[in-house]
Amino acid sequence: KNEVEQSPQNLTAQEGEFITINCSYSVGISALHWLQQHPGGGIVSLFMLSSGKKKHGRLIATINIQEKHSSLHITASHPRDSAVYICAVGANTGNQFYFGTGTSLTVIP
Amino acid sequence: DGGITQSPKYLFRKEGQNVTLSCEQNLNHDAMYWYRQDPGQGLRLIYYSQIVNDFQKGDIAEGYSVSREKKESFPLTVTSAQKNPTAFYLCASSISWMNTEAFFGQGTRLTVV
């Protein structure tokens, strides 16, 4: 049983396209995180959110606590956005994060 | 700027050698965590520490050891008892064990040859 499910697993887009990655979770959370992992493995934290919506540049993250769902949007996608995007939730019981298996995004010039 | 630092980013070791991965934070966070990632799998919990001088085993603790002598530091030792040590290792910290609004390190990719 996976506490965090991401979709799609793989995504290929043309440069400039609007991209959406979805995350559904089954546990009570105190926060949800979106992480970016580039080839070579380094992790970058993109967003931490517990309600509503956050925006940073071309990236937008939303969360619906009632529906236990979050989305990561990338506007005007660029080849440098190619990476694996990981959704992680921090359980509100403490001591634990649950991670999705990631969405591999490839943006073609 | 406050943050969490893992070093090194890439690490190579010979089989049979113990190796220690560093994780340091200057966020004044009580709780720290170590996770392991294998290809095609989600990250899995190795060890966590709720507070200094305390730590608990996670789901895959066999072959690993940790210490938490200082609040800022939570080093992970991959021992020779770990059967498949080659993996990506991620450290995280949060304000307290009950508050999982976290910061994540950039990770260390360990290759054992």
Coordinates of C-alpha atoms in Angstrom, one line a residue:
Chain A
K1 CA 0.0 0.0 0.0
N2 CA 1.5 3.3 -1.1
E3 CA 0.6 6.3 1.1
V4 CA 1.6 8.7 -1.7
E5 CA 0.6 8.1 -5.4
Q6 CA 1.9 10.3 -8.2
S7 CA 0.7 10.5 -11.8
P8 CA 1.8 10.3 -14.4
Q9 CA 5.0 8.2 -13.9
N10 CA 6.5 9.5 -17.1
L11 CA 5.8 12.6 -19.0
T12 CA 7.2 14.0 -22.3
A13 CA 6.3 17.5 -23.4
Q14 CA 7.3 19.9 -26.0
E15 CA 9.0 23.1 -24.9
G16 CA 6.5 25.7 -24.0
E17 CA 3.8 23.4 -22.9
F18 CA 1.9 23.7 -19.7
I19 CA 2.6 20.7 -17.4
T20 CA 0.7 19.2 -14.5
I21 CA 1.9 16.5 -12.1
N22 CA -0.5 15.1 -9.6
C23 CA -0.1 13.7 -6.1
S24 CA -2.7 11.9 -4.0
Y25 CA -2.0 10.8 -0.4
S26 CA -3.9 8.8 2.1
V27 CA -2.5 9.9 5.5
G28 CA -3.1 13.0 7.6
I29 CA -0.4 15.5 6.9
S30 CA 1.2 18.5 8.5
A31 CA 2.9 19.5 5.2
L32 CA 3.4 18.4 1.6
H33 CA 6.7 18.9 -0.2
W34 CA 7.5 19.0 -3.9
L35 CA 11.1 18.0 -4.7
Q36 CA 13.1 18.1 -7.9
Q37 CA 15.8 15.5 -8.6
H38 CA 18.1 16.1 -11.6
P39 CA 20.1 13.4 -13.4
G40 CA 23.0 12.8 -11.2
G41 CA 20.7 12.7 -8.2
G42 CA 20.8 16.1 -6.4
I43 CA 17.6 17.0 -4.6
V44 CA 16.2 20.6 -4.7
S45 CA 13.2 21.5 -2.5
L46 CA 10.7 23.4 -4.6
F47 CA 7.7 23.9 -2.3
M48 CA 6.5 23.1 1.2
L49 CA 2.8 23.8 1.6
S50 CA 0.0 22.9 4.0
S51 CA -2.8 24.8 2.4
G52 CA -3.8 26.8 -0.7
K53 CA -1.3 27.7 -3.4
K54 CA 2.3 28.8 -3.8
K55 CA 4.1 30.2 -6.9
H56 CA 7.7 30.5 -7.6
G57 CA 8.6 31.7 -11.1
R58 CA 7.1 29.3 -13.6
L59 CA 6.2 26.8 -10.9
I60 CA 2.9 26.6 -9.1
A61 CA 1.9 24.2 -6.4
T62 CA -1.6 23.7 -5.1
I63 CA -3.0 21.5 -2.3
N64 CA -6.6 20.5 -1.4
I65 CA -6.5 19.2 2.1
Q66 CA -10.1 17.9 2.0
E67 CA -9.4 15.9 -1.2
K68 CA -5.9 14.9 -0.1
H69 CA -4.5 16.0 -3.4
S70 CA -1.8 18.3 -4.7
S71 CA -0.7 19.4 -8.1
L72 CA 2.5 20.8 -9.4
H73 CA 2.2 23.0 -12.5
I74 CA 5.0 24.2 -14.8
T75 CA 4.1 27.0 -17.2
A76 CA 6.1 27.5 -20.4
S77 CA 8.1 24.4 -19.9
H78 CA 11.8 24.4 -20.8
P79 CA 14.3 21.6 -21.4
R80 CA 16.0 22.5 -18.2
D81 CA 12.9 21.5 -16.4
S82 CA 13.6 17.9 -17.3
A83 CA 14.0 16.0 -14.0
V84 CA 12.2 13.7 -11.7
Y85 CA 9.6 15.4 -9.5
I86 CA 8.9 13.8 -6.2
C87 CA 5.9 14.4 -3.9
A88 CA 6.5 13.9 -0.2
V89 CA 4.1 14.3 2.7
G90 CA 5.0 14.8 6.4
A91 CA 2.6 12.8 8.5
N92 CA 0.8 14.7 11.2
T93 CA 1.5 11.8 13.6
G94 CA 5.2 12.8 13.4
N95 CA 8.4 11.0 12.7
Q96 CA 7.7 10.1 9.2
F97 CA 7.7 11.3 5.6
Y98 CA 6.1 9.3 2.8
F99 CA 7.4 9.7 -0.7
G100 CA 5.9 9.1 -4.1
T101 CA 8.0 7.2 -6.6
G102 CA 8.4 10.3 -8.7
T103 CA 7.3 11.6 -12.1
S104 CA 10.0 11.7 -14.7
L105 CA 9.6 14.7 -17.0
T106 CA 11.4 15.2 -20.3
V107 CA 10.9 18.5 -22.1
I108 CA 11.9 18.3 -25.7
P109 CA 13.2 21.5 -27.5
Chain B
D1 CA 21.1 31.5 5.4
G2 CA 19.8 28.6 7.3
G3 CA 19.8 25.2 5.7
I4 CA 20.8 21.6 5.7
T5 CA 24.0 20.4 4.1
Q6 CA 25.0 16.9 3.0
S7 CA 28.5 16.1 1.9
P8 CA 29.9 14.9 -0.3
K9 CA 27.5 14.8 -3.2
Y10 CA 29.3 11.8 -4.7
L11 CA 31.2 9.2 -2.7
F12 CA 33.0 6.1 -3.9
R13 CA 34.2 3.3 -1.5
K14 CA 35.6 -0.2 -1.8
E15 CA 33.5 -3.1 -0.8
G16 CA 34.0 -4.0 2.9
Q17 CA 34.8 -0.5 4.0
N18 CA 32.7 1.5 6.4
V19 CA 31.8 4.9 5.1
T20 CA 30.2 7.9 7.0
L21 CA 27.9 10.4 5.3
S22 CA 27.6 13.8 6.7
C23 CA 24.4 15.8 7.4
E24 CA 24.6 19.2 9.1
Q25 CA 21.8 21.7 9.7
N26 CA 21.8 25.2 11.2
L27 CA 18.1 25.6 11.5
N28 CA 17.9 24.7 15.2
H29 CA 15.7 21.7 14.2
D30 CA 15.2 19.0 16.8
A31 CA 14.3 16.2 14.4
M32 CA 16.5 14.7 11.7
Y33 CA 16.0 11.8 9.3
W34 CA 18.0 9.6 6.9
Y35 CA 16.4 8.1 3.8
R36 CA 17.6 5.8 1.1
Q37 CA 16.6 5.7 -2.6
D38 CA 17.0 2.8 -5.0
P39 CA 16.3 3.1 -8.7
G40 CA 12.6 3.1 -9.5
Q41 CA 11.7 3.1 -5.8
G42 CA 10.5 5.7 -3.4
L43 CA 12.6 6.9 -0.5
R44 CA 12.7 4.7 2.5
L45 CA 13.4 5.6 6.1
I46 CA 16.7 4.3 7.6
Y47 CA 16.9 6.1 10.9
Y48 CA 15.4 9.2 12.6
S49 CA 16.3 11.3 15.6
Q50 CA 13.6 13.2 17.6
I51 CA 16.1 15.0 19.7
V52 CA 19.8 15.2 20.5
N53 CA 21.3 12.0 22.0
D54 CA 18.3 10.0 20.8
F55 CA 17.6 8.0 17.6
Q56 CA 15.3 5.3 16.4
K57 CA 15.5 2.7 13.7
G58 CA 13.4 3.2 10.6
D59 CA 12.2 0.6 8.1
I60 CA 15.6 -0.4 6.7
A61 CA 18.1 0.2 9.5
E62 CA 20.1 -3.1 9.1
G63 CA 23.7 -2.4 8.1
Y64 CA 23.6 1.2 9.1
S65 CA 24.4 3.2 12.3
V66 CA 23.9 6.8 13.4
S67 CA 24.8 9.2 16.2
R68 CA 23.3 12.4 17.4
E69 CA 25.8 13.9 19.7
K70 CA 25.1 17.5 18.6
K71 CA 21.8 19.0 17.6
E72 CA 23.3 20.2 14.3
S73 CA 24.7 16.9 13.1
F74 CA 23.3 13.5 12.3
P75 CA 26.0 11.4 10.5
L76 CA 25.1 8.1 8.9
T77 CA 27.6 5.2 8.8
V78 CA 27.1 2.6 6.1
T79 CA 28.8 -0.5 7.5
S80 CA 30.3 -3.5 5.8
A81 CA 27.2 -5.4 7.0
Q82 CA 25.0 -3.5 4.5
K83 CA 24.5 -5.9 1.6
N84 CA 23.7 -3.4 -1.1
P85 CA 25.1 0.0 0.0
T86 CA 25.1 1.6 -3.5
A87 CA 22.2 4.0 -3.4
F88 CA 21.2 7.7 -3.1
Y89 CA 21.0 8.9 0.5
L90 CA 18.9 11.8 1.6
C91 CA 18.9 13.7 4.9
A92 CA 16.1 15.8 6.2
S93 CA 15.3 17.9 9.3
S94 CA 12.2 19.3 10.9
I95 CA 11.4 21.7 13.7
S96 CA 10.3 18.8 15.9
W97 CA 9.3 15.2 15.5
M98 CA 5.6 16.2 15.5
N99 CA 6.1 18.9 12.9
T100 CA 7.0 17.5 9.6
E101 CA 7.5 20.8 7.8
A102 CA 10.9 19.9 6.7
F103 CA 14.0 20.9 4.9
F104 CA 15.8 18.4 2.7
G105 CA 19.5 18.1 1.9
Q106 CA 20.7 17.7 -1.7
G107 CA 21.6 14.0 -1.2
T108 CA 24.7 11.9 -1.4
R109 CA 25.1 9.3 -4.1
L110 CA 27.2 6.4 -2.7
T111 CA 28.8 3.9 -5.1
V112 CA 30.6 0.9 -3.6
V113 CA 32.9 -1.0 -6.0

